[in-house]
Coordinates of C-alpha atoms and ligand atoms in Angstrom, one line a residue:
Chain A
M1 CA -5.1 103.5 -85.4
N2 CA -7.1 105.5 -82.9
H3 CA -6.6 104.1 -79.5
T4 CA -8.2 105.0 -76.2
V5 CA -6.1 107.2 -74.0
L6 CA -8.6 107.7 -71.2
E7 CA -11.3 105.4 -70.1
T8 CA -13.5 105.1 -67.0
V9 CA -15.5 102.1 -66.1
G10 CA -18.6 102.5 -63.9
L11 CA -17.1 105.5 -62.1
T12 CA -19.3 106.4 -59.1
R13 CA -18.8 108.8 -56.2
S14 CA -21.2 110.1 -53.6
F15 CA -21.0 112.9 -51.0
G16 CA -23.2 112.0 -48.1
G17 CA -26.5 110.9 -49.7
L18 CA -25.8 112.7 -53.0
V19 CA -24.6 110.7 -55.9
A20 CA -22.4 113.3 -57.6
V21 CA -21.1 110.9 -60.2
N22 CA -23.2 107.9 -61.2
D23 CA -21.8 105.1 -63.2
I24 CA -19.8 107.1 -65.7
N25 CA -18.2 105.3 -68.6
L26 CA -16.0 107.7 -70.6
K27 CA -13.9 106.8 -73.6
V28 CA -11.5 109.3 -75.0
E29 CA -9.5 108.6 -78.2
A30 CA -6.0 109.8 -78.7
G31 CA -5.7 113.1 -80.6
S32 CA -9.3 114.1 -80.0
V33 CA -10.7 117.0 -78.1
F34 CA -13.3 115.7 -75.8
G35 CA -15.9 118.1 -74.5
F36 CA -17.4 117.1 -71.2
L37 CA -20.6 119.0 -71.1
G38 CA -23.0 119.6 -68.2
P39 CA -24.8 122.3 -66.2
N40 CA -23.7 123.5 -62.8
G41 CA -23.5 120.7 -60.3
A42 CA -23.6 118.0 -62.9
G43 CA -20.5 116.2 -61.6
K44 CA -17.9 117.5 -64.0
T45 CA -15.3 118.6 -61.4
T46 CA -16.0 115.5 -59.3
T47 CA -15.2 113.3 -62.3
I48 CA -12.1 115.3 -63.1
R49 CA -10.8 115.1 -59.6
M50 CA -11.2 111.3 -59.8
L51 CA -9.4 111.3 -63.1
L52 CA -6.4 112.9 -61.3
G53 CA -6.5 110.7 -58.2
L54 CA -7.4 113.7 -56.0
I55 CA -10.4 111.8 -54.7
K56 CA -11.2 108.2 -54.8
P57 CA -14.2 106.7 -56.5
D58 CA -16.7 104.7 -54.4
R59 CA -16.9 102.3 -57.3
G60 CA -15.4 101.9 -60.8
R61 CA -12.0 102.7 -62.1
V62 CA -10.0 105.1 -64.1
M63 CA -7.8 103.8 -66.9
L64 CA -5.2 106.1 -68.5
F65 CA -2.8 104.9 -71.3
G66 CA -4.2 101.5 -70.7
E67 CA -3.2 101.4 -67.0
D68 CA -5.2 101.5 -63.9
L69 CA -4.8 104.9 -62.1
S70 CA -5.1 103.3 -58.6
S71 CA -2.1 101.1 -59.2
H72 CA 0.0 103.3 -61.5
R73 CA -0.7 106.7 -60.2
L74 CA 2.7 108.3 -60.4
S75 CA 3.7 107.0 -63.8
I76 CA 0.3 108.1 -65.2
L77 CA 0.4 111.5 -63.7
G78 CA 3.8 112.1 -65.3
R79 CA 2.0 112.0 -68.6
V80 CA -1.0 114.1 -67.6
G81 CA -1.3 117.9 -67.4
A82 CA -4.3 119.4 -65.6
L83 CA -6.0 122.6 -64.7
V84 CA -8.8 122.1 -62.3
E85 CA -11.2 125.0 -61.7
T86 CA -9.1 128.1 -60.8
P87 CA -5.4 127.9 -61.4
S88 CA -3.1 127.1 -58.5
L89 CA -0.8 130.1 -58.2
Y90 CA 1.4 131.8 -55.7
N91 CA 0.6 135.5 -55.9
H92 CA 3.8 136.6 -54.3
L93 CA 5.9 135.0 -57.0
T94 CA 6.4 135.9 -60.6
G95 CA 5.0 133.9 -63.4
F96 CA 8.3 132.4 -64.1
E97 CA 8.9 131.5 -60.4
N98 CA 5.5 129.9 -60.3
M99 CA 6.6 127.6 -63.1
E100 CA 10.0 127.0 -61.5
V101 CA 8.3 125.8 -58.2
T102 CA 6.6 123.1 -60.2
R103 CA 9.6 122.4 -62.4
R104 CA 11.8 121.7 -59.4
L105 CA 9.2 119.2 -58.2
L106 CA 9.1 117.5 -61.5
G107 CA 12.8 117.7 -62.2
C108 CA 12.2 118.5 -65.9
S109 CA 14.3 120.7 -68.0
K110 CA 14.3 124.5 -67.6
E111 CA 13.6 124.8 -71.3
N112 CA 10.1 123.5 -70.7
I113 CA 9.3 126.7 -68.8
G114 CA 10.2 128.9 -71.7
N115 CA 8.4 126.7 -74.2
A116 CA 5.2 126.6 -72.1
L117 CA 5.2 130.3 -71.4
E118 CA 5.6 130.9 -75.1
I119 CA 2.7 128.7 -76.0
V120 CA 0.4 130.7 -73.7
K121 CA 2.0 134.0 -74.7
L122 CA 3.3 135.0 -71.3
T123 CA 7.0 135.3 -72.2
D124 CA 6.9 139.1 -71.8
A125 CA 5.0 139.1 -68.5
A126 CA 7.0 136.2 -67.1
H127 CA 8.9 138.3 -64.6
R128 CA 6.0 140.2 -63.2
L129 CA 4.4 139.2 -59.9
V130 CA 1.3 137.0 -60.4
R131 CA -0.5 139.4 -58.0
E132 CA -0.5 141.9 -60.9
Y133 CA -1.8 139.5 -63.5
S134 CA -5.3 139.8 -65.0
L135 CA -7.7 136.9 -64.7
G136 CA -7.0 135.9 -68.3
M137 CA -3.2 135.9 -67.7
R138 CA -3.7 133.8 -64.5
Q139 CA -5.7 131.3 -66.5
R140 CA -3.1 131.1 -69.2
L141 CA -0.4 130.7 -66.6
G142 CA -2.4 127.8 -65.2
L143 CA -2.5 126.3 -68.7
A144 CA 1.3 126.8 -68.9
L145 CA 1.7 124.9 -65.6
A146 CA -0.4 122.1 -67.0
L147 CA 1.8 122.0 -70.2
L148 CA 5.1 122.2 -68.3
N149 CA 5.8 118.4 -68.2
R150 CA 4.9 118.0 -71.9
P151 CA 1.8 115.9 -71.2
E152 CA 0.1 113.5 -73.6
I153 CA -3.3 114.4 -72.3
L154 CA -4.5 117.7 -71.0
I155 CA -7.4 117.7 -68.5
L156 CA -9.0 121.1 -68.2
D157 CA -12.0 121.9 -66.0
E158 CA -14.0 124.9 -67.3
P159 CA -10.9 126.6 -68.7
T160 CA -12.7 129.7 -69.8
N161 CA -14.9 130.2 -66.7
G162 CA -14.9 133.7 -65.5
L163 CA -13.0 135.2 -68.4
D164 CA -14.2 138.2 -70.4
P165 CA -15.1 137.6 -74.1
A166 CA -11.5 138.5 -75.3
G167 CA -10.0 136.2 -72.7
I168 CA -12.4 133.4 -73.7
R169 CA -11.4 133.7 -77.3
E170 CA -7.8 133.7 -76.5
M171 CA -8.1 130.7 -74.3
R172 CA -10.1 128.8 -76.9
A173 CA -7.6 129.6 -79.6
L174 CA -4.8 128.2 -77.4
I175 CA -6.6 125.0 -76.7
K176 CA -7.7 124.5 -80.2
Q177 CA -4.2 124.5 -81.5
L178 CA -2.8 122.0 -79.0
P179 CA -3.8 118.7 -80.6
D180 CA -2.5 119.7 -84.1
Q181 CA 0.7 121.4 -82.9
S182 CA 1.7 119.0 -80.1
G183 CA -0.4 116.0 -80.6
I184 CA -1.9 116.4 -77.2
T185 CA -5.3 114.8 -76.4
V186 CA -7.6 117.3 -74.7
F187 CA -10.3 116.5 -72.2
L188 CA -12.2 119.7 -71.2
S189 CA -15.3 120.3 -69.2
S190 CA -17.7 123.1 -69.9
H191 CA -21.3 124.2 -69.2
L192 CA -21.5 125.9 -72.5
L193 CA -22.5 123.9 -75.5
S194 CA -21.3 126.6 -77.9
E195 CA -17.8 126.2 -76.4
V196 CA -17.8 122.5 -76.8
E197 CA -19.1 122.9 -80.4
Q198 CA -16.2 125.2 -81.2
L199 CA -13.5 123.2 -79.6
A200 CA -14.4 119.5 -79.4
S201 CA -14.5 116.7 -81.8
H202 CA -16.3 114.5 -79.3
V203 CA -18.9 115.2 -76.6
G204 CA -20.0 113.6 -73.4
I205 CA -23.1 115.1 -71.8
I206 CA -23.4 114.7 -68.0
H207 CA -26.4 115.6 -66.0
Q208 CA -27.0 115.0 -62.3
G209 CA -24.1 112.6 -62.3
K210 CA -25.3 110.5 -65.2
M211 CA -24.0 110.3 -68.7
L212 CA -26.8 111.2 -71.2
F213 CA -24.9 111.1 -74.4
Q214 CA -21.4 110.2 -75.6
G215 CA -20.1 110.4 -79.2
S216 CA -18.8 112.6 -81.9
L217 CA -20.3 116.0 -82.6
A218 CA -21.7 114.6 -85.9
E219 CA -23.5 111.8 -83.9
L220 CA -25.0 114.4 -81.6
H221 CA -26.3 116.3 -84.6
A222 CA -27.8 113.1 -86.0
Q223 CA -29.7 112.7 -82.8
Q224 CA -31.6 115.8 -83.4
H225 CA -35.3 115.5 -84.2
E226 CA -36.6 117.6 -87.0
R227 CA -40.0 119.2 -86.2
L228 CA -42.8 120.8 -88.0
V229 CA -44.2 123.9 -86.4
L230 CA -47.8 124.7 -87.2
G231 CA -50.2 127.6 -86.8
V232 CA -53.8 126.4 -86.9
D233 CA -57.0 128.2 -86.1
R234 CA -58.2 125.6 -83.5
P235 CA -55.0 124.1 -82.1
S236 CA -56.6 121.7 -79.6
V237 CA -58.7 120.1 -82.3
A238 CA -55.8 119.9 -84.6
A239 CA -53.7 118.3 -81.9
E240 CA -56.4 115.7 -81.3
V241 CA -56.7 114.9 -85.1
L242 CA -52.9 114.5 -85.4
T243 CA -52.5 112.4 -82.3
K244 CA -55.3 110.1 -83.6
Q245 CA -53.3 109.6 -86.7
G246 CA -50.2 108.6 -84.7
W247 CA -48.2 111.9 -84.8
R248 CA -46.3 113.1 -81.7
V249 CA -47.6 116.6 -81.0
H250 CA -46.2 119.1 -78.6
Q251 CA -47.8 122.4 -77.5
E252 CA -45.6 125.3 -78.2
E253 CA -45.9 128.9 -77.0
N254 CA -48.3 131.3 -78.7
S255 CA -50.6 128.4 -79.4
R256 CA -48.4 126.9 -82.0
L257 CA -48.1 123.1 -82.4
A258 CA -44.9 121.2 -83.0
V259 CA -45.0 117.8 -84.6
D260 CA -42.1 115.3 -84.8
A261 CA -41.9 114.9 -88.5
H262 CA -39.2 114.4 -91.2
G263 CA -39.0 116.0 -94.6
Q264 CA -41.4 117.6 -97.0
K265 CA -43.5 114.6 -97.5
D266 CA -44.5 114.5 -93.9
A267 CA -45.2 118.2 -94.0
A268 CA -47.4 117.9 -97.0
S269 CA -49.5 115.0 -95.6
I270 CA -49.9 116.7 -92.3
N271 CA -51.1 119.8 -94.0
A272 CA -53.5 117.8 -96.2
L273 CA -54.9 116.0 -93.2
L274 CA -55.6 119.2 -91.3
V275 CA -57.2 120.9 -94.3
R276 CA -59.4 117.8 -94.9
E277 CA -60.6 118.1 -91.3
G278 CA -61.7 121.6 -92.1
L279 CA -59.0 123.4 -90.1
E280 CA -57.3 126.5 -91.3
V281 CA -53.5 126.2 -91.5
F282 CA -51.9 129.6 -91.6
Y283 CA -48.4 128.8 -90.6
L284 CA -46.2 125.8 -91.4
S285 CA -42.5 125.6 -90.9
Q286 CA -39.9 122.8 -90.9
Q287 CA -37.5 123.3 -88.0
Q288 CA -34.1 121.8 -87.1
P289 CA -33.6 122.4 -83.4
T290 CA -30.2 123.8 -82.5
L291 CA -27.9 121.7 -80.4
E292 CA -28.3 124.3 -77.7
E293 CA -32.1 123.5 -77.5
T294 CA -31.4 119.8 -77.5
F295 CA -28.8 120.1 -74.7
F296 CA -31.1 122.4 -72.8
K297 CA -33.9 119.9 -73.1
M298 CA -31.7 117.0 -72.1
T299 CA -30.5 118.7 -68.9
A300 CA -33.8 120.4 -67.9
E301 CA -35.4 117.3 -66.7
P302 CA -34.3 115.3 -63.6
V303 CA -32.6 112.1 -64.4
A304 CA -34.1 108.9 -62.9
G305 CA -32.0 107.7 -60.1
G306 CA -29.8 110.8 -60.2
K307 CA -30.7 112.2 -56.8
P308 CA -32.0 110.3 -53.8
Chain B
M1 CA 15.2 110.7 -51.4
K2 CA 15.7 112.4 -54.7
Q3 CA 12.1 113.3 -54.7
L4 CA 12.3 114.7 -51.2
L5 CA 15.2 116.9 -52.2
A6 CA 13.3 118.1 -55.2
A7 CA 10.3 118.9 -53.1
L8 CA 12.5 120.8 -50.6
S9 CA 14.0 122.8 -53.3
S10 CA 10.6 123.6 -54.6
E11 CA 9.5 124.7 -51.1
S12 CA 12.5 126.9 -50.6
L13 CA 11.6 129.0 -53.7
K14 CA 8.1 129.6 -52.3
L15 CA 9.6 131.4 -49.4
K16 CA 10.8 134.3 -51.6
R17 CA 9.3 137.6 -50.5
T18 CA 7.3 136.0 -47.7
L19 CA 6.7 137.3 -44.2
A20 CA 7.4 133.7 -43.0
L21 CA 11.0 134.1 -44.2
W22 CA 11.5 137.5 -42.5
M23 CA 10.1 136.1 -39.3
V24 CA 13.0 133.6 -39.1
F25 CA 15.1 136.6 -38.2
I26 CA 12.6 138.9 -36.6
A27 CA 11.3 136.4 -33.9
P28 CA 14.7 135.7 -32.3
F29 CA 15.7 139.4 -32.7
I30 CA 12.7 140.6 -30.7
V31 CA 13.6 138.3 -27.8
I32 CA 17.2 139.4 -27.9
L33 CA 16.2 143.1 -28.0
L34 CA 14.0 142.6 -24.9
Q35 CA 16.7 141.0 -22.8
F36 CA 19.2 143.6 -24.1
F37 CA 17.1 146.4 -22.8
I38 CA 16.6 144.7 -19.5
L39 CA 20.3 144.6 -19.0
Y40 CA 21.0 148.0 -20.5
D41 CA 18.4 149.6 -18.4
R42 CA 19.2 148.0 -15.1
A43 CA 23.0 147.8 -15.5
K44 CA 23.5 148.9 -11.9
F45 CA 21.4 146.0 -10.6
F46 CA 23.1 143.4 -12.7
A47 CA 26.7 144.7 -12.3
G48 CA 29.0 142.2 -10.7
R49 CA 26.7 139.2 -11.5
D50 CA 27.2 136.4 -14.0
V51 CA 25.9 138.7 -16.8
W52 CA 26.4 136.2 -19.6
G53 CA 24.3 133.8 -17.6
V54 CA 21.6 136.4 -17.0
L55 CA 21.5 137.2 -20.7
M56 CA 21.5 133.5 -21.7
Y57 CA 18.8 132.4 -19.2
G58 CA 16.7 135.4 -19.9
V59 CA 16.7 135.0 -23.6
T60 CA 16.2 131.2 -23.5
S61 CA 13.3 131.3 -21.2
I62 CA 11.3 134.0 -23.1
W63 CA 12.1 132.1 -26.3
A64 CA 11.2 128.7 -25.0
I65 CA 8.0 129.5 -23.0
F66 CA 6.5 132.2 -25.2
M67 CA 8.1 133.1 -28.5
L68 CA 9.0 129.7 -29.9
P69 CA 5.5 128.0 -29.5
L70 CA 3.8 131.0 -31.0
F71 CA 6.4 131.3 -33.7
I72 CA 5.9 127.7 -34.7
T73 CA 2.2 128.3 -34.9
L74 CA 2.7 131.3 -37.1
E75 CA 5.3 129.8 -39.4
T76 CA 3.3 126.6 -40.1
A77 CA 0.1 128.6 -40.6
L78 CA 1.8 131.0 -43.0
L79 CA 3.5 128.3 -45.0
S80 CA 0.4 126.1 -45.4
G81 CA -1.6 129.3 -45.9
L82 CA 0.4 129.8 -49.2
E83 CA -1.1 126.6 -50.5
H84 CA -4.6 127.1 -49.1
S85 CA -4.9 130.6 -50.5
G86 CA -3.4 129.7 -53.8
Q87 CA -5.6 126.6 -54.0
S88 CA -2.4 124.7 -54.7
W89 CA -3.1 121.4 -52.9
K90 CA -5.0 120.1 -55.9
H91 CA -2.1 121.0 -58.2
L92 CA 0.6 119.7 -55.9
F93 CA -1.2 116.4 -55.3
A94 CA -1.8 115.9 -59.0
Q95 CA 2.0 116.0 -59.7
P96 CA 3.8 112.8 -60.4
V97 CA 5.5 112.8 -57.0
P98 CA 4.6 110.8 -53.9
R99 CA 2.2 112.7 -51.7
W100 CA 4.2 112.0 -48.6
S101 CA 7.2 113.8 -50.1
V102 CA 5.0 117.0 -50.4
Y103 CA 4.0 116.6 -46.7
A104 CA 7.5 115.8 -45.6
A105 CA 9.0 118.7 -47.5
K106 CA 6.6 121.1 -45.7
L107 CA 7.5 119.7 -42.3
L108 CA 11.3 119.7 -43.0
T109 CA 11.1 123.3 -44.3
V110 CA 9.6 124.6 -41.1
M111 CA 12.0 122.5 -39.1
G112 CA 14.8 124.0 -41.0
M113 CA 13.5 127.5 -40.6
I114 CA 13.1 127.1 -36.8
L115 CA 16.7 125.7 -36.7
V116 CA 17.9 128.8 -38.5
S117 CA 16.1 131.0 -35.9
T118 CA 17.8 129.0 -33.2
V119 CA 21.2 129.8 -34.7
V120 CA 20.2 133.5 -35.0
L121 CA 19.2 133.4 -31.4
V122 CA 22.6 132.2 -30.3
L123 CA 24.4 134.7 -32.6
G124 CA 22.1 137.4 -31.2
E125 CA 23.0 136.6 -27.6
M126 CA 26.7 137.0 -28.5
G127 CA 26.0 140.2 -30.4
A128 CA 24.0 141.7 -27.6
G129 CA 26.8 140.8 -25.1
K130 CA 29.4 142.4 -27.3
L131 CA 27.3 145.5 -27.7
L132 CA 26.7 145.8 -24.0
S133 CA 30.4 145.4 -23.3
V134 CA 30.8 148.7 -25.2
L135 CA 27.7 150.5 -24.0
R136 CA 27.7 149.3 -20.4
P137 CA 31.3 148.4 -19.6
E138 CA 30.4 148.1 -15.9
L139 CA 28.5 144.9 -16.7
R140 CA 31.9 143.3 -17.6
F141 CA 30.6 141.6 -20.8
H142 CA 34.1 141.6 -22.2
E143 CA 34.8 138.4 -20.4
S144 CA 34.2 135.6 -22.9
P145 CA 30.9 133.7 -22.7
N146 CA 30.3 130.0 -22.3
L147 CA 29.6 129.4 -26.0
T148 CA 29.1 125.6 -25.7
M149 CA 26.6 126.1 -23.0
M150 CA 24.7 128.7 -25.0
A151 CA 24.5 126.5 -28.1
R152 CA 23.6 123.4 -26.1
M153 CA 20.6 125.1 -24.4
A154 CA 19.3 126.5 -27.7
I155 CA 19.6 123.1 -29.4
M156 CA 17.9 121.3 -26.5
V157 CA 15.0 123.7 -26.7
Y158 CA 14.8 123.2 -30.4
L159 CA 14.7 119.4 -30.1
A160 CA 12.0 119.5 -27.5
S161 CA 9.9 121.6 -29.8
W162 CA 9.7 119.0 -32.5
I163 CA 6.5 117.7 -31.2
L164 CA 4.9 121.2 -31.6
L165 CA 6.4 121.5 -35.1
A166 CA 4.9 118.2 -36.2
F167 CA 1.6 118.9 -34.6
H168 CA 1.2 122.4 -36.0
T169 CA 2.3 121.3 -39.5
W170 CA -0.5 118.8 -39.4
V171 CA -3.1 121.2 -38.1
S172 CA -2.2 123.9 -40.7
M173 CA -2.2 121.5 -43.6
R174 CA -5.3 119.6 -42.5
W175 CA -7.5 122.7 -42.0
K176 CA -7.7 125.7 -44.2
S177 CA -8.5 128.1 -41.4
F178 CA -5.7 130.4 -40.3
A179 CA -7.8 131.3 -37.2
L180 CA -8.1 127.7 -36.2
A181 CA -4.3 127.1 -36.4
A182 CA -3.6 130.3 -34.6
G183 CA -6.3 129.6 -32.0
V184 CA -4.9 126.2 -31.2
G185 CA -1.3 127.6 -30.8
V186 CA -2.4 130.5 -28.6
A187 CA -4.5 128.2 -26.4
G188 CA -1.7 125.7 -26.1
T189 CA 0.7 128.4 -25.1
F190 CA -1.8 130.1 -22.7
F191 CA -2.6 126.9 -20.8
A192 CA 1.1 126.3 -20.4
V193 CA 1.0 129.0 -17.7
F194 CA -1.3 126.8 -15.6
A195 CA 0.3 123.5 -16.6
S196 CA 3.7 124.6 -15.5
G197 CA 2.8 124.5 -11.8
A198 CA 0.8 121.2 -12.1
R199 CA 2.2 117.8 -11.9
I200 CA 1.2 117.0 -15.5
G201 CA 3.4 119.9 -16.5
K202 CA 6.2 117.6 -17.6
F203 CA 3.8 115.9 -20.0
Y204 CA 2.4 119.0 -21.5
P205 CA 3.9 119.5 -25.0
W206 CA 3.8 123.3 -24.9
L207 CA 6.1 123.1 -21.9
F208 CA 8.6 120.8 -23.5
P209 CA 10.8 123.6 -24.8
V210 CA 11.2 125.3 -21.5
N211 CA 11.5 122.0 -19.6
A212 CA 14.4 121.1 -21.9
V213 CA 16.5 123.7 -20.0
S214 CA 15.0 122.8 -16.6
T215 CA 17.4 122.5 -13.7
S216 CA 15.9 119.0 -13.0
P217 CA 17.7 116.5 -15.2
E218 CA 14.7 114.2 -15.1
R219 CA 12.4 116.8 -16.4
M220 CA 14.9 117.9 -19.0
K221 CA 15.5 114.4 -20.4
L222 CA 11.8 113.7 -20.5
A223 CA 11.0 116.8 -22.4
I224 CA 13.7 116.2 -25.1
L225 CA 12.9 112.5 -25.4
L226 CA 9.1 113.0 -25.7
G227 CA 9.6 116.1 -27.9
I228 CA 11.6 114.0 -30.4
I229 CA 9.6 110.8 -30.2
G230 CA 6.2 112.5 -30.0
G231 CA 7.3 114.6 -32.9
A232 CA 8.2 111.6 -35.0
I233 CA 4.9 109.8 -34.2
I234 CA 2.8 112.9 -35.0
A235 CA 4.7 113.6 -38.1
V236 CA 4.0 110.1 -39.5
A237 CA 0.4 110.0 -38.3
G238 CA -0.2 113.5 -39.7
C239 CA 1.3 112.7 -43.0
W240 CA -0.8 109.5 -43.2
N241 CA -3.9 111.4 -42.4
V242 CA -3.3 114.2 -44.9
V243 CA -2.2 112.2 -47.9
R244 CA -5.2 109.9 -47.7
R245 CA -7.8 112.6 -47.5
D246 CA -9.8 113.9 -50.4
V247 CA -8.0 116.9 -51.9
E248 CA -10.0 120.0 -52.0
Ligands
ATP401 N1 -16.7 117.9 -51.4 C1 -18.0 117.8 -51.6 N2 -18.9 117.7 -50.6 C2 -20.2 117.6 -50.8 N3 -20.8 117.7 -51.9 C3 -20.0 117.9 -53.0 C4 -18.6 118.0 -52.9 N4 -18.1 118.2 -54.1 C5 -19.1 118.2 -55.0 N5 -20.3 118.0 -54.3 C6 -21.6 118.0 -54.9 O1 -21.6 117.1 -56.0 C7 -22.3 117.6 -57.1 C8 -21.4 117.7 -58.3 O2 -20.5 118.7 -58.1 P1 -19.4 119.1 -59.2 O3 -18.5 120.1 -58.6 O4 -18.7 117.9 -59.7 O5 -20.2 119.7 -60.4 P2 -19.7 120.5 -61.7 O6 -20.3 119.8 -62.8 O7 -18.3 120.6 -61.6 O8 -20.5 121.9 -61.5 P3 -20.0 123.4 -61.8 O9 -20.3 123.6 -63.3 O10 -20.8 124.2 -60.9 O11 -18.5 123.4 -61.6 C9 -22.9 119.0 -56.7 O12 -24.2 118.8 -56.3 C10 -22.0 119.3 -55.5 O13 -22.7 120.1 -54.6
MG402 MG1 -17.0 122.3 -61.6

């Protein structure tokens, strides 16, 4: 029953010599919250701008609701709500007037304004000038603008960026309730894994314009490699011994060794091997790396072909 | 058409509480005030002349040479500035409305605002005349003015300024910088001083408004014709350019 709402095929875009987005194939299922994760400059905003038709891809295409964005732009945009980077607001108008400016353009019902403002909890502040709004209120008004036309998919670019912890929590709570309450599919970008973990059912990891991983959170967890961390009296000898036996060994800080190994059996046999070789094992611990570490590792290295 | 009306209605709401809206009344008022004081101050000198004519030509020339071109520069820059500073282009251009309608609505809004200023200018001339007839009866302003003439001059100046309207709408939308838009407008107006004496003066857009009330019928017709046609061409080309660009 799950169908694809948003799909990109080989999406590519360069600026000068820099390939900002490199052959991205996204697939977002209806009713999911898709977290588009990547460090600064990874190409998130560039991708999102292409999803909205704000810039044109050099290659590849964007499909929304099964139709090609380049040939059905207006009908598609009528079903999409978006908040790209900072919200687009007129400071000299009230929150309500800001909504009304866009409502007039869309020609939708006035009721939509009240509803959207209620969702983001700005009903009471609706008639204050946006100039007086806090950063959190501005962001929520931006979200209300995105919700105004009752979209089927919401595209949010770093929706919590720049907010204080309370603002971040509020914004996340708002986003989290959307799929259940209104059946909206959410595509959101973030540079924080923790945020994506909290909000998303699916993740796409982008780094230097390339997609490194795409799938459900559970699949990302399954990708984790368990490791055995060892404390040995002569680490270099131990590393040699283990490598000879076919284990993958990494040097850790304070002269610990980490070995790619699964389960207690591996742990026991590694220990036995080292002891047999006359080494003293004084520390041994099975470790499941956090997603944060995995993500950090993935995006710490340059991607082949990512930059010229 | 429906989309254009929707975009216009959206634009009009943005004007609320803006300096741009106030300027529609302030700009013509300044010109009227200037000419009013010239007549008021030197009543002896002007007594016995065609005072309505003095008022009308005085107001129209200051307006056409100096105030209108700068006013167009300011209004287009202020209006586009609302979008640049609110980072609204990306929002506007992601709405399910044709991009050209967003551009056209901006242009038509400024055109409408300048038209209102033109009407205010004519009303101001009449008001100034009426006031002078009380304060300086020796000027004999109680004789009725040639209203048709007054309105016709103002409208011709307006039509000839379309080319500047279209050009400045494009500049202000295309580039974020207020300084650039203002610089172009001030430079254009400044060089008009030199161009007015030169033979190419009749082809210099910043002189079209004043040429539109020139005593030479040939100069006048050319200014209005080029003002309208040039305006239309620049409007279409500018729109084409802006809607096809990457949206910041
Ligand atoms: N208009 C542009 N001109 C030139 N380079 C650009 C332009 N827009 C983006 N880039 C470059 O493309 C790359 C990707 O930028 P993008 O804004 O998409 O990253 P991002 O993932 O959104 O990063 P951030 O987390 O900082 O928002 C960056 O190296 C950036 O410098
Ligand atoms: Mg970004």
